[in-house]
Amino acid sequence: MEILAFGVQADEKPLIERAFGDHEDVRCLDVFLNEDTAPIAAGHEIVSTSVNAELGAEVLEILAAGGTRMVAQRSTGFNNVDLATAERLGMTVARVSHYSPYSVAEFAWALAMAVNRRIVRASIRTRDFDFRLDGLMGRDLHGRTAGVLGTGKIGEAFARIAHGFGMRLLGWDVAENPACAELGMRYVPKDELLTRSDLITLHVPLMAETRHLIDAAALKAMRDDAILINSSRGGLIDTAALVGELRAGRFSGVGLDVYEAEAGLFFLDKSLQAVEDDTLARLVTFPNVLVTSHQAYYTEDAVGQIVDTTVRNVLDYRAGRRSENVLVPRS
């Protein structure tokens, strides 16, 4: 039977078709799964969804009514899935529990370097043959302090990069990572990390406990010249509070690959439409802010691993097997 894959990017499509080729028939759609597009899945037992799919109760009800019995999400995060409703409906839900941590860590470091050294502003100037250096001064990161919030696989990979650049390391997590400790990372309370770090990067999952982990108070605790990087989930930062601090002239640089209201915006072309999100519109106007469109994971290596794991999740479902990727088991 045919699998329906929602939210497939052009670069991703051949990888999906090749990976599924010997096992399952798959049809790729570039539209994202939401309440309006869910009826398309009628008659498909298995659907595969992208990171920004809306899998709340209403969408799951529509999918179940159309015969869908499995959702294979092509992402690690699952804050967008109503797991209780899926279980009630007897739907299996699986995710990709891990993929290349280097893809996200390297991109987070690239954001940090870009905002620190004003790369985007410099590129725009030179396109206009403006070769002045005014306003382009950055800082050496060597010898400064990187604060890593979340020291799992991605946080560890980022810490290794920062260590290679000669930075001191502070960490915060519910459990210490021995590999990070071997790099010289010192684990401290969150408040201490915020006040002592020159560069702060977020690598924690979005849950009820971590929503607005960086809230108004946390932002005020940070150094005025700090660099803040988020390549994890947009909801980790109170964006309205961040805009308020930026308006006050704070922070040397902010790099965001995610945004808490990105659903319905990211991965889409909105260039010919009026921007209705006033917070995002204001955010991108700051000269010390760089916003990218949730692309940190988007390397051939990581996407290849995501697709391969998705195929295995589907084959496991067919065979009645359960793995670490299953969030709601087959009933």
Short mmCIF file of C-alpha atoms in Angstrom, two decimals:
data_model
loop_
_atom_site.label_atom_id
_atom_site.label_comp_id
_atom_site.label_asym_id
_atom_site.label_seq_id
_atom_site.Cartn_x
_atom_site.Cartn_y
_atom_site.Cartn_z
CA MET A 1 0.00 0.00 0.00
CA GLU A 2 1.11 3.53 -0.74
CA ILE A 3 2.60 5.74 1.98
CA LEU A 4 1.77 9.45 1.83
CA ALA A 5 4.61 11.78 2.84
CA PHE A 6 3.67 15.37 3.71
CA GLY A 7 5.93 18.43 3.72
CA VAL A 8 8.63 16.97 1.49
CA GLN A 9 11.29 19.48 0.42
CA ALA A 10 12.66 19.32 -3.13
CA ASP A 11 16.11 18.22 -1.92
CA GLU A 12 14.54 15.62 0.32
CA LYS A 13 12.27 13.96 -2.26
CA PRO A 14 14.87 11.82 -4.08
CA LEU A 15 16.26 10.62 -0.75
CA ILE A 16 12.80 9.50 0.38
CA GLU A 17 11.92 7.84 -2.92
CA ARG A 18 15.25 6.00 -3.04
CA ALA A 19 15.08 4.85 0.60
CA PHE A 20 11.53 3.53 0.32
CA GLY A 21 12.08 2.15 -3.18
CA ASP A 22 12.72 -1.50 -2.38
CA HIS A 23 10.18 -1.68 0.45
CA GLU A 24 7.13 0.52 -0.01
CA ASP A 25 5.38 2.71 -2.56
CA VAL A 26 5.57 6.34 -1.45
CA ARG A 27 3.95 9.53 -2.77
CA CYS A 28 5.61 12.80 -1.79
CA LEU A 29 3.65 16.01 -1.28
CA ASP A 30 5.14 19.45 -0.71
CA VAL A 31 2.12 20.59 1.32
CA PHE A 32 2.31 20.38 5.10
CA LEU A 33 -0.08 18.34 7.16
CA ASN A 34 -2.71 20.41 8.93
CA GLU A 35 -6.46 20.41 9.39
CA ASP A 36 -7.03 21.60 5.81
CA THR A 37 -4.72 19.06 4.14
CA ALA A 38 -5.42 16.03 6.35
CA PRO A 39 -8.33 14.79 4.18
CA ILE A 40 -5.79 14.13 1.38
CA ALA A 41 -4.56 11.17 3.42
CA ALA A 42 -7.87 9.30 3.17
CA GLY A 43 -7.20 5.68 2.23
CA HIS A 44 -3.55 5.75 3.34
CA GLU A 45 -2.75 3.52 6.29
CA ILE A 46 0.60 5.23 6.86
CA VAL A 47 1.48 8.91 6.58
CA SER A 48 4.89 10.47 7.09
CA THR A 49 5.08 14.02 8.39
CA SER A 50 7.65 16.79 8.64
CA VAL A 51 8.79 18.76 11.65
CA ASN A 52 6.14 21.48 11.30
CA ALA A 53 3.14 19.18 10.82
CA GLU A 54 0.11 19.96 12.94
CA LEU A 55 -0.86 16.75 14.68
CA GLY A 56 -3.35 17.97 17.23
CA ALA A 57 -6.57 16.19 18.11
CA GLU A 58 -8.54 17.57 15.14
CA VAL A 59 -5.98 16.47 12.56
CA LEU A 60 -5.56 13.04 14.13
CA GLU A 61 -9.34 12.55 14.13
CA ILE A 62 -9.45 13.32 10.41
CA LEU A 63 -6.56 10.96 9.67
CA ALA A 64 -8.11 8.15 11.70
CA ALA A 65 -11.47 8.60 10.02
CA GLY A 66 -9.72 8.26 6.64
CA GLY A 67 -8.07 4.99 7.62
CA THR A 68 -4.64 6.14 8.77
CA ARG A 69 -3.20 3.88 11.44
CA MET A 70 0.40 5.07 11.61
CA VAL A 71 2.14 8.47 11.67
CA ALA A 72 5.86 8.30 10.93
CA GLN A 73 7.27 11.68 11.85
CA ARG A 74 10.52 12.69 10.14
CA SER A 75 11.85 14.62 13.12
CA THR A 76 13.04 14.17 16.68
CA GLY A 77 10.70 16.60 18.43
CA PHE A 78 7.12 15.57 19.05
CA ASN A 79 5.68 18.57 20.87
CA ASN A 80 3.38 19.00 17.86
CA VAL A 81 1.69 15.61 18.39
CA ASP A 82 -1.29 14.99 20.68
CA LEU A 83 -0.08 11.61 21.89
CA ALA A 84 -3.07 11.02 24.16
CA THR A 85 -5.48 11.40 21.24
CA ALA A 86 -3.32 9.15 19.05
CA GLU A 87 -3.43 6.45 21.71
CA ARG A 88 -7.18 6.80 22.09
CA LEU A 89 -7.61 6.41 18.34
CA GLY A 90 -5.34 3.36 18.23
CA MET A 91 -2.77 5.10 16.01
CA THR A 92 0.91 4.23 16.10
CA VAL A 93 3.22 7.25 16.26
CA ALA A 94 6.96 7.01 15.65
CA ARG A 95 9.69 9.59 15.40
CA VAL A 96 13.39 9.75 14.60
CA SER A 97 14.94 9.63 18.05
CA HIS A 98 18.35 10.79 16.84
CA TYR A 99 20.34 11.72 13.75
CA SER A 100 23.63 13.46 13.06
CA PRO A 101 24.22 15.83 15.99
CA TYR A 102 26.90 17.58 13.97
CA SER A 103 24.42 19.04 11.50
CA VAL A 104 22.70 21.13 14.19
CA ALA A 105 25.81 21.83 16.27
CA GLU A 106 27.80 23.04 13.27
CA PHE A 107 24.93 25.25 12.14
CA ALA A 108 24.57 26.71 15.64
CA TRP A 109 28.27 27.54 15.58
CA ALA A 110 27.88 29.07 12.12
CA LEU A 111 25.10 31.32 13.45
CA ALA A 112 27.31 32.36 16.35
CA MET A 113 30.20 33.22 14.05
CA ALA A 114 27.93 35.02 11.58
CA VAL A 115 26.36 37.35 14.16
CA ASN A 116 29.65 37.89 15.98
CA ARG A 117 31.57 38.86 12.83
CA ARG A 118 28.62 40.62 11.12
CA ILE A 119 28.91 38.37 8.08
CA VAL A 120 25.43 39.04 6.66
CA ARG A 121 25.78 42.81 6.92
CA ALA A 122 29.24 42.64 5.32
CA SER A 123 27.93 40.51 2.44
CA ILE A 124 25.06 42.89 1.75
CA ARG A 125 27.47 45.84 1.70
CA THR A 126 29.96 44.28 -0.67
CA ARG A 127 27.17 43.39 -3.10
CA ASP A 128 26.66 47.17 -3.33
CA PHE A 129 30.45 47.68 -3.59
CA ASP A 130 30.48 49.27 -0.15
CA PHE A 131 33.72 48.08 1.45
CA ARG A 132 33.70 50.11 4.67
CA LEU A 133 34.36 48.37 7.97
CA ASP A 134 32.18 50.65 10.09
CA GLY A 135 29.91 48.60 12.34
CA LEU A 136 31.53 45.27 11.45
CA MET A 137 33.78 44.82 14.48
CA GLY A 138 33.37 41.50 16.25
CA ARG A 139 35.20 39.79 19.11
CA ASP A 140 37.60 36.87 19.46
CA LEU A 141 35.69 33.93 20.90
CA HIS A 142 38.94 32.31 21.99
CA GLY A 143 39.32 32.70 25.73
CA ARG A 144 35.68 33.63 26.27
CA THR A 145 32.94 31.51 27.87
CA ALA A 146 30.34 29.39 26.08
CA GLY A 147 27.26 28.39 28.05
CA VAL A 148 25.57 25.24 26.74
CA LEU A 149 21.99 24.69 27.89
CA GLY A 150 21.38 21.01 27.20
CA THR A 151 24.44 18.77 26.88
CA GLY A 152 23.11 15.74 25.06
CA LYS A 153 24.53 14.62 21.73
CA ILE A 154 24.05 18.00 20.00
CA GLY A 155 25.16 20.03 23.01
CA GLU A 156 28.24 17.83 23.30
CA ALA A 157 29.06 18.32 19.62
CA PHE A 158 28.73 22.10 20.05
CA ALA A 159 30.90 21.99 23.17
CA ARG A 160 33.63 20.18 21.23
CA ILE A 161 33.59 22.91 18.58
CA ALA A 162 33.72 25.69 21.17
CA HIS A 163 36.50 23.85 23.01
CA GLY A 164 38.43 23.62 19.75
CA PHE A 165 38.19 27.40 19.46
CA GLY A 166 39.67 27.76 22.93
CA MET A 167 36.52 28.74 24.81
CA ARG A 168 35.79 28.01 28.46
CA LEU A 169 32.71 25.81 28.89
CA LEU A 170 29.76 26.06 31.26
CA GLY A 171 26.93 23.55 31.11
CA TRP A 172 23.42 23.10 32.43
CA ASP A 173 21.33 19.95 32.20
CA VAL A 174 19.33 17.55 34.33
CA ALA A 175 22.24 15.10 34.08
CA GLU A 176 25.91 15.75 33.44
CA ASN A 177 27.55 14.40 30.29
CA PRO A 178 30.93 12.83 31.18
CA ALA A 179 32.24 13.60 27.69
CA CYS A 180 31.57 17.29 28.25
CA ALA A 181 33.19 17.16 31.67
CA GLU A 182 36.31 15.70 30.03
CA LEU A 183 36.45 18.81 27.85
CA GLY A 184 36.63 20.92 31.00
CA MET A 185 32.96 21.89 31.10
CA ARG A 186 31.79 23.00 34.52
CA TYR A 187 28.14 22.37 35.32
CA VAL A 188 26.47 25.29 37.07
CA PRO A 189 22.92 26.48 37.84
CA LYS A 190 21.13 28.11 34.92
CA ASP A 191 21.26 31.59 36.47
CA GLU A 192 25.02 31.40 36.87
CA LEU A 193 25.46 30.19 33.31
CA LEU A 194 23.41 33.10 32.00
CA THR A 195 25.33 35.74 33.91
CA ARG A 196 28.81 34.39 33.15
CA SER A 197 28.56 33.33 29.50
CA ASP A 198 29.61 35.38 26.48
CA LEU A 199 27.90 32.90 24.15
CA ILE A 200 24.74 31.00 25.11
CA THR A 201 23.36 28.19 22.98
CA LEU A 202 20.18 26.14 23.48
CA HIS A 203 20.06 22.38 22.89
CA VAL A 204 17.13 21.13 24.98
CA PRO A 205 13.81 19.62 23.83
CA LEU A 206 10.63 21.68 24.02
CA MET A 207 8.39 20.41 26.82
CA ALA A 208 6.08 22.03 29.32
CA GLU A 209 9.04 22.34 31.68
CA THR A 210 11.29 24.04 29.13
CA ARG A 211 8.82 26.37 27.38
CA HIS A 212 10.21 29.89 27.69
CA LEU A 213 13.30 28.53 29.39
CA ILE A 214 14.75 31.86 28.30
CA ASP A 215 12.07 34.18 29.63
CA ALA A 216 12.16 37.89 30.48
CA ALA A 217 14.08 37.28 33.71
CA ALA A 218 16.63 35.04 31.99
CA LEU A 219 17.19 37.60 29.25
CA LYS A 220 17.76 40.36 31.80
CA ALA A 221 20.29 38.13 33.60
CA MET A 222 22.40 37.80 30.47
CA ARG A 223 25.30 40.11 29.71
CA ASP A 224 24.49 43.13 27.59
CA ASP A 225 27.05 42.01 25.00
CA ALA A 226 26.17 38.31 25.05
CA ILE A 227 25.47 36.23 21.97
CA LEU A 228 22.32 34.07 22.08
CA ILE A 229 21.83 31.13 19.71
CA ASN A 230 18.75 28.90 19.36
CA SER A 231 18.78 26.02 16.89
CA SER A 232 16.53 23.76 18.96
CA ARG A 233 12.87 24.84 19.29
CA GLY A 234 11.40 28.32 19.06
CA GLY A 235 9.26 27.96 22.16
CA LEU A 236 12.35 27.85 24.36
CA ILE A 237 12.59 31.64 24.10
CA ASP A 238 9.95 34.22 25.00
CA THR A 239 10.25 36.07 21.71
CA ALA A 240 8.23 39.11 22.77
CA ALA A 241 10.54 39.57 25.75
CA LEU A 242 13.56 39.13 23.46
CA VAL A 243 12.31 41.87 21.17
CA GLY A 244 11.94 44.14 24.19
CA GLU A 245 15.57 43.58 25.19
CA LEU A 246 16.78 44.10 21.63
CA ARG A 247 14.89 47.39 21.44
CA ALA A 248 16.81 48.44 24.53
CA GLY A 249 20.04 47.90 22.59
CA ARG A 250 21.12 44.72 24.33
CA PHE A 251 23.08 41.72 23.04
CA SER A 252 25.99 41.60 20.66
CA GLY A 253 24.18 39.13 18.45
CA VAL A 254 21.20 36.78 18.30
CA GLY A 255 21.01 33.83 15.91
CA LEU A 256 17.67 32.03 15.60
CA ASP A 257 17.05 29.04 13.37
CA VAL A 258 13.67 28.50 15.02
CA TYR A 259 10.77 30.71 16.04
CA GLU A 260 7.96 29.93 18.46
CA ALA A 261 5.24 30.87 15.95
CA GLU A 262 6.97 29.39 12.91
CA ALA A 263 4.16 27.00 11.96
CA GLY A 264 2.52 28.25 8.79
CA LEU A 265 5.55 30.43 7.99
CA PHE A 266 8.77 28.44 7.89
CA PHE A 267 9.43 26.26 4.84
CA LEU A 268 7.00 28.43 2.81
CA ASP A 269 7.48 31.36 0.43
CA LYS A 270 5.81 34.38 2.01
CA SER A 271 7.83 36.97 0.11
CA LEU A 272 4.86 38.34 -1.86
CA GLN A 273 2.49 38.52 1.11
CA ALA A 274 1.99 41.01 3.90
CA VAL A 275 3.64 39.85 7.11
CA GLU A 276 0.95 39.43 9.74
CA ASP A 277 3.30 38.39 12.53
CA ASP A 278 4.34 41.73 14.05
CA THR A 279 6.83 40.09 16.43
CA LEU A 280 8.71 38.32 13.65
CA ALA A 281 8.55 41.40 11.43
CA ARG A 282 10.16 43.45 14.20
CA LEU A 283 12.68 40.76 15.03
CA VAL A 284 14.22 40.60 11.57
CA THR A 285 14.76 44.37 11.45
CA PHE A 286 17.43 44.37 14.16
CA PRO A 287 20.93 44.60 12.66
CA ASN A 288 22.35 42.22 15.28
CA VAL A 289 19.78 39.47 14.66
CA LEU A 290 20.00 36.66 12.12
CA VAL A 291 16.92 34.50 11.52
CA THR A 292 17.07 31.37 9.38
CA SER A 293 14.27 28.99 8.47
CA HIS A 294 14.75 25.88 10.64
CA GLN A 295 17.53 24.53 8.46
CA ALA A 296 20.09 23.45 11.04
CA TYR A 297 19.28 19.75 10.52
CA TYR A 298 19.29 20.11 6.73
CA THR A 299 22.43 18.29 5.57
CA GLU A 300 22.68 15.29 3.27
CA ASP A 301 24.00 13.24 6.17
CA ALA A 302 21.28 14.15 8.67
CA VAL A 303 18.37 14.02 6.25
CA GLY A 304 19.63 10.70 4.91
CA GLN A 305 19.67 9.29 8.43
CA ILE A 306 16.21 10.71 9.13
CA VAL A 307 14.78 9.09 6.02
CA ASP A 308 16.48 5.74 6.67
CA THR A 309 15.12 5.69 10.22
CA THR A 310 11.65 6.56 8.96
CA VAL A 311 11.78 3.59 6.60
CA ARG A 312 12.83 1.31 9.47
CA ASN A 313 9.97 2.67 11.59
CA VAL A 314 7.50 1.80 8.85
CA LEU A 315 8.96 -1.69 8.39
CA ASP A 316 8.85 -2.22 12.16
CA TYR A 317 5.19 -1.20 12.16
CA ARG A 318 4.41 -3.65 9.36
CA ALA A 319 6.17 -6.44 11.26
CA GLY A 320 4.66 -5.57 14.64
CA ARG A 321 8.05 -4.67 16.12
CA ARG A 322 8.64 -1.87 18.59
CA SER A 323 11.77 0.29 18.85
CA GLU A 324 13.01 3.30 20.81
CA ASN A 325 11.43 5.51 18.13
CA VAL A 326 7.86 4.50 18.92
CA LEU A 327 5.96 7.11 20.93
CA VAL A 328 2.57 5.39 20.76
CA PRO A 329 2.76 1.62 20.10
CA ARG A 330 0.60 -0.34 17.72
CA SER A 331 -2.64 -1.37 19.42
#
